[in-house]
Each structure stands twice: as structure tokens, then as C-alpha cells.
Amino acid sequence: MPRPILATIHTEALRHNLARMRLAAPDARVWAVVKANAYGHGIERVFEALRGADGFALLDLQEAERVRALGWRGPILLLEGVFEPRDLELCSRLDLWHVVHCEQQIDWLAAHKTQQPQRVFLKLNSGMNRLGFAPALFRAAWTRLNALPQVDEISFVTHFSDADAERGIAHQARIFEEATRDLPGERSLANSAATLRHAQDPAVRADWIRPGIAVYGSAPDHPEHDIVHWDLQPTLTLASRLIGVQALQPGDTVGYGSRFVADAPMRIGVVACGYADGYPRHCGTGTPVLVEGVRTRLVGRVSMDMLAVDLSPVPQAGFGSEVTLWGRAGSGAVLPIDEVAQAAGTLGYELMCAVAPRVPVAVD
């Protein structure tokens, strides 16, 4: 019998979340962002559920090949563009659209020999200060691209740094509008947070939105809002079972470092899940867990292969009882991944991407 831990991908939840994002920006086309192997879910596992999108956006050329191999003939966008000149050959062969964010990429395009002009998205650095042309250099970059026979249509893209926070998107949207005014081409600005939080802003009603984390059932502005508020559903469940039970007396400790000390008689359950499975080691006592669908807490330090949970709220639990580390329990109870991530001092993104290869995966 295999070790009782399993990650489950919920395809109906993926479809629901994609539809939810489309509803938030009904006039825009939707990129399904599948970078980082679909946020750890697996491109092949999510493809059928997300093929209702208008295009797929990702980073890696090999991931683009995988999407084409699945039969997708629509747009695929390389969000960071190409990384060396020969990547343009694959863009031509696979008909990939790609972001242009620096002069070197324009130089490579100018030297690229192709019979088929390429679709590019010229990126503006509107304040994120990662990739993109500064506003003062943006139109000169457009002029260079527009003069190249290797380039077909030029679209425009930027990325918001504070769509999930109080500062919002207005300051960057204004810079983008000024930089692209009167230039022909489609626009793409809004990520998950911008799409949900600023649905009435013209920036969200641009030609394309790029929802990522929300499609995978995580609230982009947690803890201000949760997935219930945004009508999102968890797409990834990490579940295991109790493989042991211990009865503690006052003064007994749990786990390495004796971080948890019982102050009363209690039962704890030992779960077949640890940091080698991708569960965050720095989750401490109090991190929420579901046992048989009932909310309880982690106690003590997470070890490589095991962690311990308080069975006080679930006195009927015992060896073999279902444990939901995040996601949807068999009873239908939900533990949002965002709550576990918050306890770990991180984001749901990291937990999704960190599920270890040794964890078996099922598709629901």
C-alpha cells in the first residue's frame, strides 16, 4: 500500500474559477496563465479544464511545446519573451507570441531570418521596476519594432505592483495610458487582483486579462478577502491520514525541539505529511488543519515526513482518519490554501508550487 498522502486537482473548480474571471471582465479576452507548470498543478492535468480560455500565457519554451502537443492551436504568450536569439526560431515554428521588454530582444528580432512575421507584446515598466521599457524610452522602442519586417502586430502590456493593496492601479494605469496613447494595438494590464478588485476600471476592460492565482483557487488579496468573498473554489487538495495516535499528559511535549507542551490531558494524531512533501516546515502550532472535515490545529514542529495535530475537537478520530492539509475534505468542508500560507508567512502561490514530486497526484 502506498503512503497515504495525495494531491488532488479539481478540474470543475478550475472551470468555475476561469468563468468567474471572465465574468469580472466580460469584454476582455482571457489568458490562462500556466507558468510554473500551471502553478504546480501540472499543465497536462489542467489543460482540458482551461481550454475555454482565449490563450495560454507562460514563461518556458518547453511548456509552450507541451501546450501545443496537447492540441492547442490558439495564442500562446511568452510572458518574459525570449532568452536568446535562437529562441525566435521556436517562436516561428510554434507560432508563439512573445513579450519584448528590452533592447536586446529587439536586436535579436532585427537579425532573425523568418518568412513569418511575429506577434509581439511591447512591455512598459509602469512602476513595478522589474521588466519593461521606461516610459521615456517606450515610444522609441515601438518605433524600432514597427519598422522591422520580422514583426507583425504590436500589442502592449504592463504589470501592476499593488493591485492587491491600498495603493491600487490608478497610478500605473495612467502611465500606461500616456505611454500608449494613439498607438495602435491590443492592451493587456490586469492580473488576478486587478481583475477582481478593480472591475470597473478601464484598465481591466482592456483587450486581454491575465488571471493567474485566482484561477487556481487562491484569493489574490488575502487576508483582506478570502475565496468565498470572490466566489472562487479550491483547485488543489493536499490530503493524508492519521498513521498514529498519542495520549499526552500535562507537561508532555511534541516533536523536535519540544516546541509544544501539553497543559492538560489530550490526544494528538500523527499525520503522514512533512516538509519533504512540500508542507512548510515553518508552520507552527495553531496552523489550521481539517481532521475528518473538522477544523483543528497543528501542534509542535513539522518534521520531514510527519506532523502532529490536536484531536481535541474530533474525539472520534483515530488511526486512518482523513486529514486535509489544505483544500476540500471528503465532507465538503474547505480549508483555503491561503490560511495555511498565512500561517507559514508566505502565499498560496508558494505552497502550490512546492508540492514535492514524491506526492502522488490524482485528477478529480
mmCIF file of C-alpha atoms in Angstrom:
data_model
loop_
_atom_site.group_PDB
_atom_site.id
_atom_site.type_symbol
_atom_site.label_atom_id
_atom_site.label_comp_id
_atom_site.label_asym_id
_atom_site.label_seq_id
_atom_site.Cartn_x
_atom_site.Cartn_y
_atom_site.Cartn_z
ATOM 1 C CA MET A 1 0.000 0.000 0.000
ATOM 2 C CA PRO A 2 1.422 3.449 -0.872
ATOM 3 C CA ARG A 3 1.984 6.050 1.798
ATOM 4 C CA PRO A 4 -1.389 7.737 2.467
ATOM 5 C CA ILE A 5 -0.780 11.193 1.058
ATOM 6 C CA LEU A 6 -2.373 12.519 -2.102
ATOM 7 C CA ALA A 7 -2.687 15.767 -4.031
ATOM 8 C CA THR A 8 -5.943 16.081 -5.971
ATOM 9 C CA ILE A 9 -6.582 18.507 -8.826
ATOM 10 C CA HIS A 10 -10.219 19.632 -9.056
ATOM 11 C CA THR A 11 -10.991 20.301 -12.707
ATOM 12 C CA GLU A 12 -14.533 21.587 -12.181
ATOM 13 C CA ALA A 13 -13.136 24.163 -9.767
ATOM 14 C CA LEU A 14 -10.676 25.280 -12.447
ATOM 15 C CA ARG A 15 -13.528 25.730 -14.906
ATOM 16 C CA HIS A 16 -15.554 27.620 -12.318
ATOM 17 C CA ASN A 17 -12.701 29.979 -11.453
ATOM 18 C CA LEU A 18 -11.901 30.678 -15.096
ATOM 19 C CA ALA A 19 -15.569 31.517 -15.715
ATOM 20 C CA ARG A 20 -15.541 33.726 -12.622
ATOM 21 C CA MET A 21 -12.630 35.737 -14.006
ATOM 22 C CA ARG A 22 -14.300 36.075 -17.381
ATOM 23 C CA LEU A 23 -17.434 37.348 -15.634
ATOM 24 C CA ALA A 24 -15.368 40.034 -13.901
ATOM 25 C CA ALA A 25 -14.126 41.367 -17.247
ATOM 26 C CA PRO A 26 -16.762 40.295 -19.770
ATOM 27 C CA ASP A 27 -15.451 42.498 -22.587
ATOM 28 C CA ALA A 28 -11.879 41.168 -22.394
ATOM 29 C CA ARG A 29 -10.296 38.023 -23.694
ATOM 30 C CA VAL A 30 -8.631 35.806 -21.100
ATOM 31 C CA TRP A 31 -5.126 34.452 -20.895
ATOM 32 C CA ALA A 32 -4.996 31.354 -18.682
ATOM 33 C CA VAL A 33 -1.620 31.726 -17.005
ATOM 34 C CA VAL A 34 0.031 28.305 -16.750
ATOM 35 C CA LYS A 35 3.579 29.309 -15.832
ATOM 36 C CA ALA A 36 5.471 27.225 -13.262
ATOM 37 C CA ASN A 37 3.804 24.076 -14.595
ATOM 38 C CA ALA A 38 0.370 25.599 -14.057
ATOM 39 C CA TYR A 39 1.231 26.839 -10.575
ATOM 40 C CA GLY A 40 2.325 23.352 -9.594
ATOM 41 C CA HIS A 41 -0.884 21.682 -10.801
ATOM 42 C CA GLY A 42 0.615 20.264 -13.998
ATOM 43 C CA ILE A 43 -0.120 21.648 -17.454
ATOM 44 C CA GLU A 44 -1.400 18.327 -18.777
ATOM 45 C CA ARG A 45 -3.736 17.968 -15.790
ATOM 46 C CA VAL A 46 -5.340 21.400 -16.133
ATOM 47 C CA PHE A 47 -5.424 21.759 -19.916
ATOM 48 C CA GLU A 48 -8.901 20.392 -20.595
ATOM 49 C CA ALA A 49 -10.397 22.462 -17.789
ATOM 50 C CA LEU A 50 -8.737 25.665 -19.027
ATOM 51 C CA ARG A 51 -9.074 25.263 -22.765
ATOM 52 C CA GLY A 52 -12.085 27.567 -22.603
ATOM 53 C CA ALA A 53 -9.588 30.416 -22.257
ATOM 54 C CA ASP A 54 -8.688 32.522 -25.277
ATOM 55 C CA GLY A 55 -4.987 31.858 -24.883
ATOM 56 C CA PHE A 56 -2.320 30.418 -22.605
ATOM 57 C CA ALA A 57 0.420 32.546 -21.039
ATOM 58 C CA LEU A 58 3.633 31.058 -19.666
ATOM 59 C CA LEU A 59 7.401 31.546 -19.457
ATOM 60 C CA ASP A 60 9.151 28.423 -20.597
ATOM 61 C CA LEU A 61 9.575 27.326 -24.207
ATOM 62 C CA GLN A 62 9.299 23.678 -23.202
ATOM 63 C CA GLU A 63 5.981 24.437 -21.519
ATOM 64 C CA ALA A 64 4.844 26.105 -24.746
ATOM 65 C CA GLU A 65 5.775 22.934 -26.629
ATOM 66 C CA ARG A 66 3.714 20.905 -24.154
ATOM 67 C CA VAL A 67 0.650 23.103 -24.687
ATOM 68 C CA ARG A 68 0.968 22.756 -28.470
ATOM 69 C CA ALA A 69 1.425 18.979 -28.088
ATOM 70 C CA LEU A 70 -1.908 18.859 -26.252
ATOM 71 C CA GLY A 71 -3.581 20.154 -29.397
ATOM 72 C CA TRP A 72 -3.891 23.860 -28.609
ATOM 73 C CA ARG A 73 -3.839 25.934 -31.791
ATOM 74 C CA GLY A 74 -4.740 29.302 -30.300
ATOM 75 C CA PRO A 75 -2.480 32.032 -28.936
ATOM 76 C CA ILE A 76 0.390 31.245 -26.562
ATOM 77 C CA LEU A 77 2.217 34.179 -24.979
ATOM 78 C CA LEU A 78 5.752 34.062 -23.561
ATOM 79 C CA LEU A 79 5.458 36.454 -20.626
ATOM 80 C CA GLU A 80 9.201 37.137 -20.363
ATOM 81 C CA GLY A 81 9.843 36.875 -24.074
ATOM 82 C CA VAL A 82 12.837 35.031 -25.493
ATOM 83 C CA PHE A 83 16.091 34.486 -23.652
ATOM 84 C CA GLU A 84 18.482 34.105 -26.592
ATOM 85 C CA PRO A 85 18.310 34.647 -30.373
ATOM 86 C CA ARG A 86 17.694 31.026 -31.335
ATOM 87 C CA ASP A 87 14.509 31.007 -29.228
ATOM 88 C CA LEU A 88 12.946 33.045 -32.025
ATOM 89 C CA GLU A 89 13.217 30.028 -34.326
ATOM 90 C CA LEU A 90 10.943 28.080 -31.979
ATOM 91 C CA CYS A 91 8.594 31.072 -31.772
ATOM 92 C CA SER A 92 8.308 30.908 -35.548
ATOM 93 C CA ARG A 93 7.821 27.156 -35.632
ATOM 94 C CA LEU A 94 5.253 27.041 -32.805
ATOM 95 C CA ASP A 95 3.581 30.361 -33.677
ATOM 96 C CA LEU A 96 4.265 31.865 -30.257
ATOM 97 C CA TRP A 97 3.521 35.435 -29.311
ATOM 98 C CA HIS A 98 6.162 36.957 -27.067
ATOM 99 C CA VAL A 99 6.813 39.923 -24.828
ATOM 100 C CA VAL A 100 9.575 42.355 -25.772
ATOM 101 C CA HIS A 101 10.901 44.146 -22.704
ATOM 102 C CA CYS A 102 14.460 45.243 -23.577
ATOM 103 C CA GLU A 103 16.634 46.496 -26.442
ATOM 104 C CA GLN A 104 18.478 43.171 -26.743
ATOM 105 C CA GLN A 105 15.262 41.409 -27.704
ATOM 106 C CA ILE A 106 14.641 43.988 -30.422
ATOM 107 C CA ASP A 107 18.205 43.464 -31.689
ATOM 108 C CA TRP A 108 17.594 39.705 -31.895
ATOM 109 C CA LEU A 109 14.367 40.247 -33.807
ATOM 110 C CA ALA A 110 16.121 42.569 -36.246
ATOM 111 C CA ALA A 111 18.675 39.852 -37.001
ATOM 112 C CA HIS A 112 16.151 36.985 -37.130
ATOM 113 C CA LYS A 113 15.582 35.413 -40.528
ATOM 114 C CA THR A 114 11.958 34.401 -40.907
ATOM 115 C CA GLN A 115 9.296 34.241 -43.579
ATOM 116 C CA GLN A 116 6.553 34.650 -40.986
ATOM 117 C CA PRO A 117 6.387 37.969 -39.076
ATOM 118 C CA GLN A 118 5.845 37.576 -35.345
ATOM 119 C CA ARG A 119 3.255 38.970 -32.935
ATOM 120 C CA VAL A 120 4.885 40.787 -30.014
ATOM 121 C CA PHE A 121 3.711 42.485 -26.823
ATOM 122 C CA LEU A 122 5.814 45.539 -26.036
ATOM 123 C CA LYS A 123 6.179 45.836 -22.264
ATOM 124 C CA LEU A 124 6.079 49.108 -20.371
ATOM 125 C CA ASN A 125 7.695 49.466 -16.971
ATOM 126 C CA SER A 126 4.900 51.497 -15.409
ATOM 127 C CA GLY A 127 6.256 51.252 -11.859
ATOM 128 C CA MET A 128 6.851 47.596 -11.000
ATOM 129 C CA ASN A 129 10.524 48.074 -11.915
ATOM 130 C CA ARG A 130 11.179 44.526 -12.977
ATOM 131 C CA LEU A 131 10.931 44.166 -16.762
ATOM 132 C CA GLY A 132 9.905 46.653 -19.431
ATOM 133 C CA PHE A 133 10.895 49.898 -21.108
ATOM 134 C CA ALA A 134 10.819 53.078 -19.058
ATOM 135 C CA PRO A 135 8.078 55.464 -20.203
ATOM 136 C CA ALA A 136 10.618 57.856 -21.725
ATOM 137 C CA LEU A 137 12.026 55.067 -23.923
ATOM 138 C CA PHE A 138 8.791 53.287 -24.769
ATOM 139 C CA ARG A 139 7.822 55.054 -27.983
ATOM 140 C CA ALA A 140 11.334 54.767 -29.378
ATOM 141 C CA ALA A 141 11.158 51.006 -28.772
ATOM 142 C CA TRP A 142 7.789 50.898 -30.541
ATOM 143 C CA THR A 143 9.217 52.819 -33.498
ATOM 144 C CA ARG A 144 12.080 50.321 -33.814
ATOM 145 C CA LEU A 145 9.735 47.346 -33.651
ATOM 146 C CA ASN A 146 7.244 48.870 -36.045
ATOM 147 C CA ALA A 147 9.965 49.266 -38.672
ATOM 148 C CA LEU A 148 11.015 45.594 -38.590
ATOM 149 C CA PRO A 149 9.710 43.239 -41.299
ATOM 150 C CA GLN A 150 10.123 40.433 -38.723
ATOM 151 C CA VAL A 151 7.330 41.950 -36.626
ATOM 152 C CA ASP A 152 3.660 41.720 -37.481
ATOM 153 C CA GLU A 153 1.272 43.154 -34.901
ATOM 154 C CA ILE A 154 2.491 45.032 -31.825
ATOM 155 C CA SER A 155 0.406 44.842 -28.661
ATOM 156 C CA PHE A 156 1.083 46.474 -25.287
ATOM 157 C CA VAL A 157 1.464 45.054 -21.798
ATOM 158 C CA THR A 158 2.351 46.142 -18.292
ATOM 159 C CA HIS A 159 2.111 44.607 -14.816
ATOM 160 C CA PHE A 160 0.650 46.064 -11.637
ATOM 161 C CA SER A 161 2.649 46.040 -8.405
ATOM 162 C CA ASP A 162 -0.137 46.987 -5.980
ATOM 163 C CA ALA A 163 -3.389 45.722 -7.446
ATOM 164 C CA ASP A 164 -3.920 43.687 -4.267
ATOM 165 C CA ALA A 165 -3.275 46.582 -1.894
ATOM 166 C CA GLU A 166 -4.484 50.034 -0.930
ATOM 167 C CA ARG A 167 -2.315 51.887 -3.464
ATOM 168 C CA GLY A 168 -4.192 50.200 -6.281
ATOM 169 C CA ILE A 169 -3.651 50.500 -10.023
ATOM 170 C CA ALA A 170 -4.589 54.084 -10.959
ATOM 171 C CA HIS A 171 -1.061 55.493 -10.942
ATOM 172 C CA GLN A 172 0.294 52.765 -13.225
ATOM 173 C CA ALA A 173 -2.760 52.718 -15.479
ATOM 174 C CA ARG A 174 -2.301 56.456 -16.016
ATOM 175 C CA ILE A 175 1.350 55.996 -17.022
ATOM 176 C CA PHE A 176 0.362 53.188 -19.382
ATOM 177 C CA GLU A 177 -2.372 55.279 -20.974
ATOM 178 C CA GLU A 178 0.015 58.183 -21.540
ATOM 179 C CA ALA A 179 2.747 55.961 -22.988
ATOM 180 C CA THR A 180 0.449 54.127 -25.404
ATOM 181 C CA ARG A 181 -1.896 56.959 -26.379
ATOM 182 C CA ASP A 182 -2.691 56.934 -30.115
ATOM 183 C CA LEU A 183 -0.588 53.818 -30.722
ATOM 184 C CA PRO A 184 -2.491 51.021 -32.483
ATOM 185 C CA GLY A 185 -2.580 47.602 -30.853
ATOM 186 C CA GLU A 186 -4.247 45.482 -28.209
ATOM 187 C CA ARG A 187 -3.694 46.091 -24.499
ATOM 188 C CA SER A 188 -3.185 43.739 -21.534
ATOM 189 C CA LEU A 189 -2.815 45.068 -17.994
ATOM 190 C CA ALA A 190 -4.881 43.230 -15.404
ATOM 191 C CA ASN A 191 -3.712 40.318 -13.274
ATOM 192 C CA SER A 192 -5.993 38.424 -10.871
ATOM 193 C CA ALA A 193 -6.094 41.140 -8.223
ATOM 194 C CA ALA A 194 -6.745 43.934 -10.692
ATOM 195 C CA THR A 195 -9.471 41.949 -12.431
ATOM 196 C CA LEU A 196 -11.344 41.227 -9.205
ATOM 197 C CA ARG A 197 -10.734 44.402 -7.207
ATOM 198 C CA HIS A 198 -10.922 46.995 -9.977
ATOM 199 C CA ALA A 199 -13.512 45.523 -12.318
ATOM 200 C CA GLN A 200 -14.919 48.937 -13.288
ATOM 201 C CA ASP A 201 -11.546 50.425 -14.189
ATOM 202 C CA PRO A 202 -10.971 50.853 -17.949
ATOM 203 C CA ALA A 203 -7.598 49.162 -17.489
ATOM 204 C CA VAL A 204 -9.384 45.940 -16.574
ATOM 205 C CA ARG A 205 -11.667 46.285 -19.553
ATOM 206 C CA ALA A 206 -8.693 46.204 -21.930
ATOM 207 C CA ASP A 207 -8.373 43.599 -24.674
ATOM 208 C CA TRP A 208 -6.818 40.861 -22.502
ATOM 209 C CA ILE A 209 -6.733 39.984 -18.800
ATOM 210 C CA ARG A 210 -4.089 37.682 -17.321
ATOM 211 C CA PRO A 211 -5.580 35.847 -14.311
ATOM 212 C CA GLY A 212 -3.153 33.545 -12.579
ATOM 213 C CA ILE A 213 -3.533 32.734 -8.904
ATOM 214 C CA ALA A 214 -7.306 33.265 -8.800
ATOM 215 C CA VAL A 215 -7.822 30.580 -11.446
ATOM 216 C CA TYR A 216 -6.149 28.174 -9.021
ATOM 217 C CA GLY A 217 -8.454 28.977 -6.124
ATOM 218 C CA SER A 218 -6.434 31.447 -4.088
ATOM 219 C CA ALA A 219 -7.634 34.926 -3.153
ATOM 220 C CA PRO A 220 -5.136 37.416 -4.609
ATOM 221 C CA ASP A 221 -5.672 39.875 -1.757
ATOM 222 C CA HIS A 222 -5.869 37.534 1.218
ATOM 223 C CA PRO A 223 -6.345 38.182 4.139
ATOM 224 C CA GLU A 224 -8.413 41.248 3.230
ATOM 225 C CA HIS A 225 -10.682 38.972 1.202
ATOM 226 C CA ASP A 226 -10.978 35.216 1.008
ATOM 227 C CA ILE A 227 -12.076 32.829 -1.730
ATOM 228 C CA VAL A 228 -15.675 32.882 -0.505
ATOM 229 C CA HIS A 229 -15.782 36.637 -0.999
ATOM 230 C CA TRP A 230 -14.525 36.288 -4.583
ATOM 231 C CA ASP A 231 -16.590 33.153 -5.328
ATOM 232 C CA LEU A 232 -13.518 31.048 -6.053
ATOM 233 C CA GLN A 233 -13.126 27.334 -5.433
ATOM 234 C CA PRO A 234 -10.024 25.411 -4.311
ATOM 235 C CA THR A 235 -8.384 23.589 -7.193
ATOM 236 C CA LEU A 236 -5.750 21.671 -5.227
ATOM 237 C CA THR A 237 -6.297 19.487 -2.183
ATOM 238 C CA LEU A 238 -3.409 18.049 -0.200
ATOM 239 C CA ALA A 239 -4.733 15.239 1.989
ATOM 240 C CA SER A 240 -3.330 12.424 4.090
ATOM 241 C CA ARG A 241 -4.335 10.209 7.012
ATOM 242 C CA LEU A 242 -3.503 9.654 10.637
ATOM 243 C CA ILE A 243 -0.837 6.961 10.984
ATOM 244 C CA GLY A 244 -0.601 7.157 14.765
ATOM 245 C CA VAL A 245 -2.293 8.498 17.898
ATOM 246 C CA GLN A 246 -0.668 9.527 21.178
ATOM 247 C CA ALA A 247 -2.238 10.300 24.554
ATOM 248 C CA LEU A 248 -0.483 13.190 26.290
ATOM 249 C CA GLN A 249 -0.414 14.214 29.915
ATOM 250 C CA PRO A 250 0.269 17.734 31.207
ATOM 251 C CA GLY A 251 3.930 18.530 30.625
ATOM 252 C CA ASP A 252 4.390 16.115 27.708
ATOM 253 C CA THR A 253 5.995 17.618 24.639
ATOM 254 C CA VAL A 254 5.581 17.015 20.914
ATOM 255 C CA GLY A 255 8.197 16.799 18.184
ATOM 256 C CA TYR A 256 11.707 18.104 17.676
ATOM 257 C CA GLY A 257 12.703 20.908 19.986
ATOM 258 C CA SER A 258 9.756 20.254 22.315
ATOM 259 C CA ARG A 259 8.055 23.355 20.909
ATOM 260 C CA PHE A 260 4.624 22.247 22.109
ATOM 261 C CA VAL A 261 3.940 21.384 25.756
ATOM 262 C CA ALA A 262 0.572 19.932 26.756
ATOM 263 C CA ASP A 263 -1.134 21.856 29.564
ATOM 264 C CA ALA A 264 -3.899 19.257 30.012
ATOM 265 C CA PRO A 265 -4.591 15.653 29.041
ATOM 266 C CA MET A 266 -5.121 15.455 25.281
ATOM 267 C CA ARG A 267 -4.870 13.227 22.218
ATOM 268 C CA ILE A 268 -2.779 14.060 19.226
ATOM 269 C CA GLY A 269 -2.733 12.461 15.801
ATOM 270 C CA VAL A 270 0.384 11.873 13.716
ATOM 271 C CA VAL A 271 -0.106 12.694 10.015
ATOM 272 C CA ALA A 272 1.810 11.223 7.085
ATOM 273 C CA CYS A 273 2.917 14.609 5.727
ATOM 274 C CA GLY A 274 6.033 16.679 6.281
ATOM 275 C CA TYR A 275 8.287 19.224 4.695
ATOM 276 C CA ALA A 276 9.663 16.640 2.251
ATOM 277 C CA ASP A 277 6.121 16.551 0.829
ATOM 278 C CA GLY A 278 6.088 20.327 0.406
ATOM 279 C CA TYR A 279 4.284 21.236 3.623
ATOM 280 C CA PRO A 280 6.026 24.328 5.067
ATOM 281 C CA ARG A 281 8.406 23.465 7.897
ATOM 282 C CA HIS A 282 7.904 26.885 9.469
ATOM 283 C CA CYS A 283 4.181 26.343 10.073
ATOM 284 C CA GLY A 284 3.860 26.427 13.825
ATOM 285 C CA THR A 285 1.382 25.379 16.467
ATOM 286 C CA GLY A 286 -2.036 26.733 15.609
ATOM 287 C CA THR A 287 -1.807 26.316 11.833
ATOM 288 C CA PRO A 288 -5.278 25.179 10.730
ATOM 289 C CA VAL A 289 -5.851 21.561 9.640
ATOM 290 C CA LEU A 290 -9.023 19.570 8.977
ATOM 291 C CA VAL A 291 -9.426 16.108 10.524
ATOM 292 C CA GLU A 292 -12.494 14.300 9.204
ATOM 293 C CA GLY A 293 -13.652 17.693 7.974
ATOM 294 C CA VAL A 294 -13.403 19.288 11.425
ATOM 295 C CA ARG A 295 -11.088 22.247 11.912
ATOM 296 C CA THR A 296 -8.293 21.718 14.377
ATOM 297 C CA ARG A 297 -4.650 22.795 14.663
ATOM 298 C CA LEU A 298 -1.130 21.645 14.060
ATOM 299 C CA VAL A 299 0.948 21.167 17.228
ATOM 300 C CA GLY A 300 4.727 21.145 17.501
ATOM 301 C CA ARG A 301 7.311 21.322 14.767
ATOM 302 C CA VAL A 302 6.801 19.895 11.277
ATOM 303 C CA SER A 303 9.347 17.183 10.539
ATOM 304 C CA MET A 304 10.478 15.677 7.237
ATOM 305 C CA ASP A 305 7.757 13.040 6.929
ATOM 306 C CA MET A 306 5.272 13.731 9.718
ATOM 307 C CA LEU A 307 3.406 16.392 11.604
ATOM 308 C CA ALA A 308 1.090 16.282 14.618
ATOM 309 C CA VAL A 309 -2.430 17.618 15.079
ATOM 310 C CA ASP A 310 -4.651 18.249 18.079
ATOM 311 C CA LEU A 311 -7.525 15.749 18.184
ATOM 312 C CA SER A 312 -9.439 17.524 20.947
ATOM 313 C CA PRO A 313 -12.138 18.873 18.550
ATOM 314 C CA VAL A 314 -12.505 15.435 16.895
ATOM 315 C CA PRO A 315 -12.583 12.858 19.705
ATOM 316 C CA GLN A 316 -13.857 10.193 17.306
ATOM 317 C CA ALA A 317 -10.755 10.460 15.112
ATOM 318 C CA GLY A 318 -8.212 7.662 15.144
ATOM 319 C CA PHE A 319 -5.826 5.661 13.032
ATOM 320 C CA GLY A 320 -6.693 6.121 9.354
ATOM 321 C CA SER A 321 -8.787 9.244 9.798
ATOM 322 C CA GLU A 322 -8.778 11.660 6.854
ATOM 323 C CA VAL A 323 -6.611 14.763 7.224
ATOM 324 C CA THR A 324 -6.904 17.735 4.880
ATOM 325 C CA LEU A 325 -3.806 19.916 4.907
ATOM 326 C CA TRP A 326 -5.488 22.358 2.526
ATOM 327 C CA GLY A 327 -8.315 22.189 0.021
ATOM 328 C CA ARG A 328 -11.590 20.278 0.166
ATOM 329 C CA ALA A 329 -12.269 17.461 2.642
ATOM 330 C CA GLY A 330 -14.410 14.455 1.812
ATOM 331 C CA SER A 331 -17.234 16.012 3.823
ATOM 332 C CA GLY A 332 -17.138 19.118 1.622
ATOM 333 C CA ALA A 333 -15.521 21.304 4.284
ATOM 334 C CA VAL A 334 -12.915 23.657 2.838
ATOM 335 C CA LEU A 335 -9.603 24.816 4.256
ATOM 336 C CA PRO A 336 -8.349 27.549 1.910
ATOM 337 C CA ILE A 337 -4.696 27.257 0.987
ATOM 338 C CA ASP A 338 -4.360 30.956 1.819
ATOM 339 C CA GLU A 339 -4.902 30.299 5.528
ATOM 340 C CA VAL A 340 -2.121 27.747 5.671
ATOM 341 C CA ALA A 341 0.150 30.022 3.661
ATOM 342 C CA GLN A 342 -0.550 32.901 6.033
ATOM 343 C CA ALA A 343 0.432 30.714 8.987
ATOM 344 C CA ALA A 344 3.673 29.943 7.153
ATOM 345 C CA GLY A 345 4.347 33.597 6.435
ATOM 346 C CA THR A 346 4.039 33.103 2.685
ATOM 347 C CA LEU A 347 1.485 32.976 -0.138
ATOM 348 C CA GLY A 348 -0.688 30.280 -1.648
ATOM 349 C CA TYR A 349 1.453 30.527 -4.809
ATOM 350 C CA GLU A 350 4.450 29.057 -2.999
ATOM 351 C CA LEU A 351 2.529 26.185 -1.426
ATOM 352 C CA MET A 352 1.024 25.176 -4.781
ATOM 353 C CA CYS A 353 4.388 25.217 -6.498
ATOM 354 C CA ALA A 354 6.183 23.434 -3.641
ATOM 355 C CA VAL A 355 4.226 20.155 -3.524
ATOM 356 C CA ALA A 356 7.011 17.590 -3.794
ATOM 357 C CA PRO A 357 7.419 15.128 -6.674
ATOM 358 C CA ARG A 358 7.081 12.206 -4.248
ATOM 359 C CA VAL A 359 3.435 13.157 -3.574
ATOM 360 C CA PRO A 360 1.117 11.192 -5.911
ATOM 361 C CA VAL A 361 -1.395 13.295 -7.846
ATOM 362 C CA ALA A 362 -4.947 12.450 -8.871
ATOM 363 C CA VAL A 363 -7.251 14.412 -11.160
ATOM 364 C CA ASP A 364 -10.826 14.805 -9.963
#
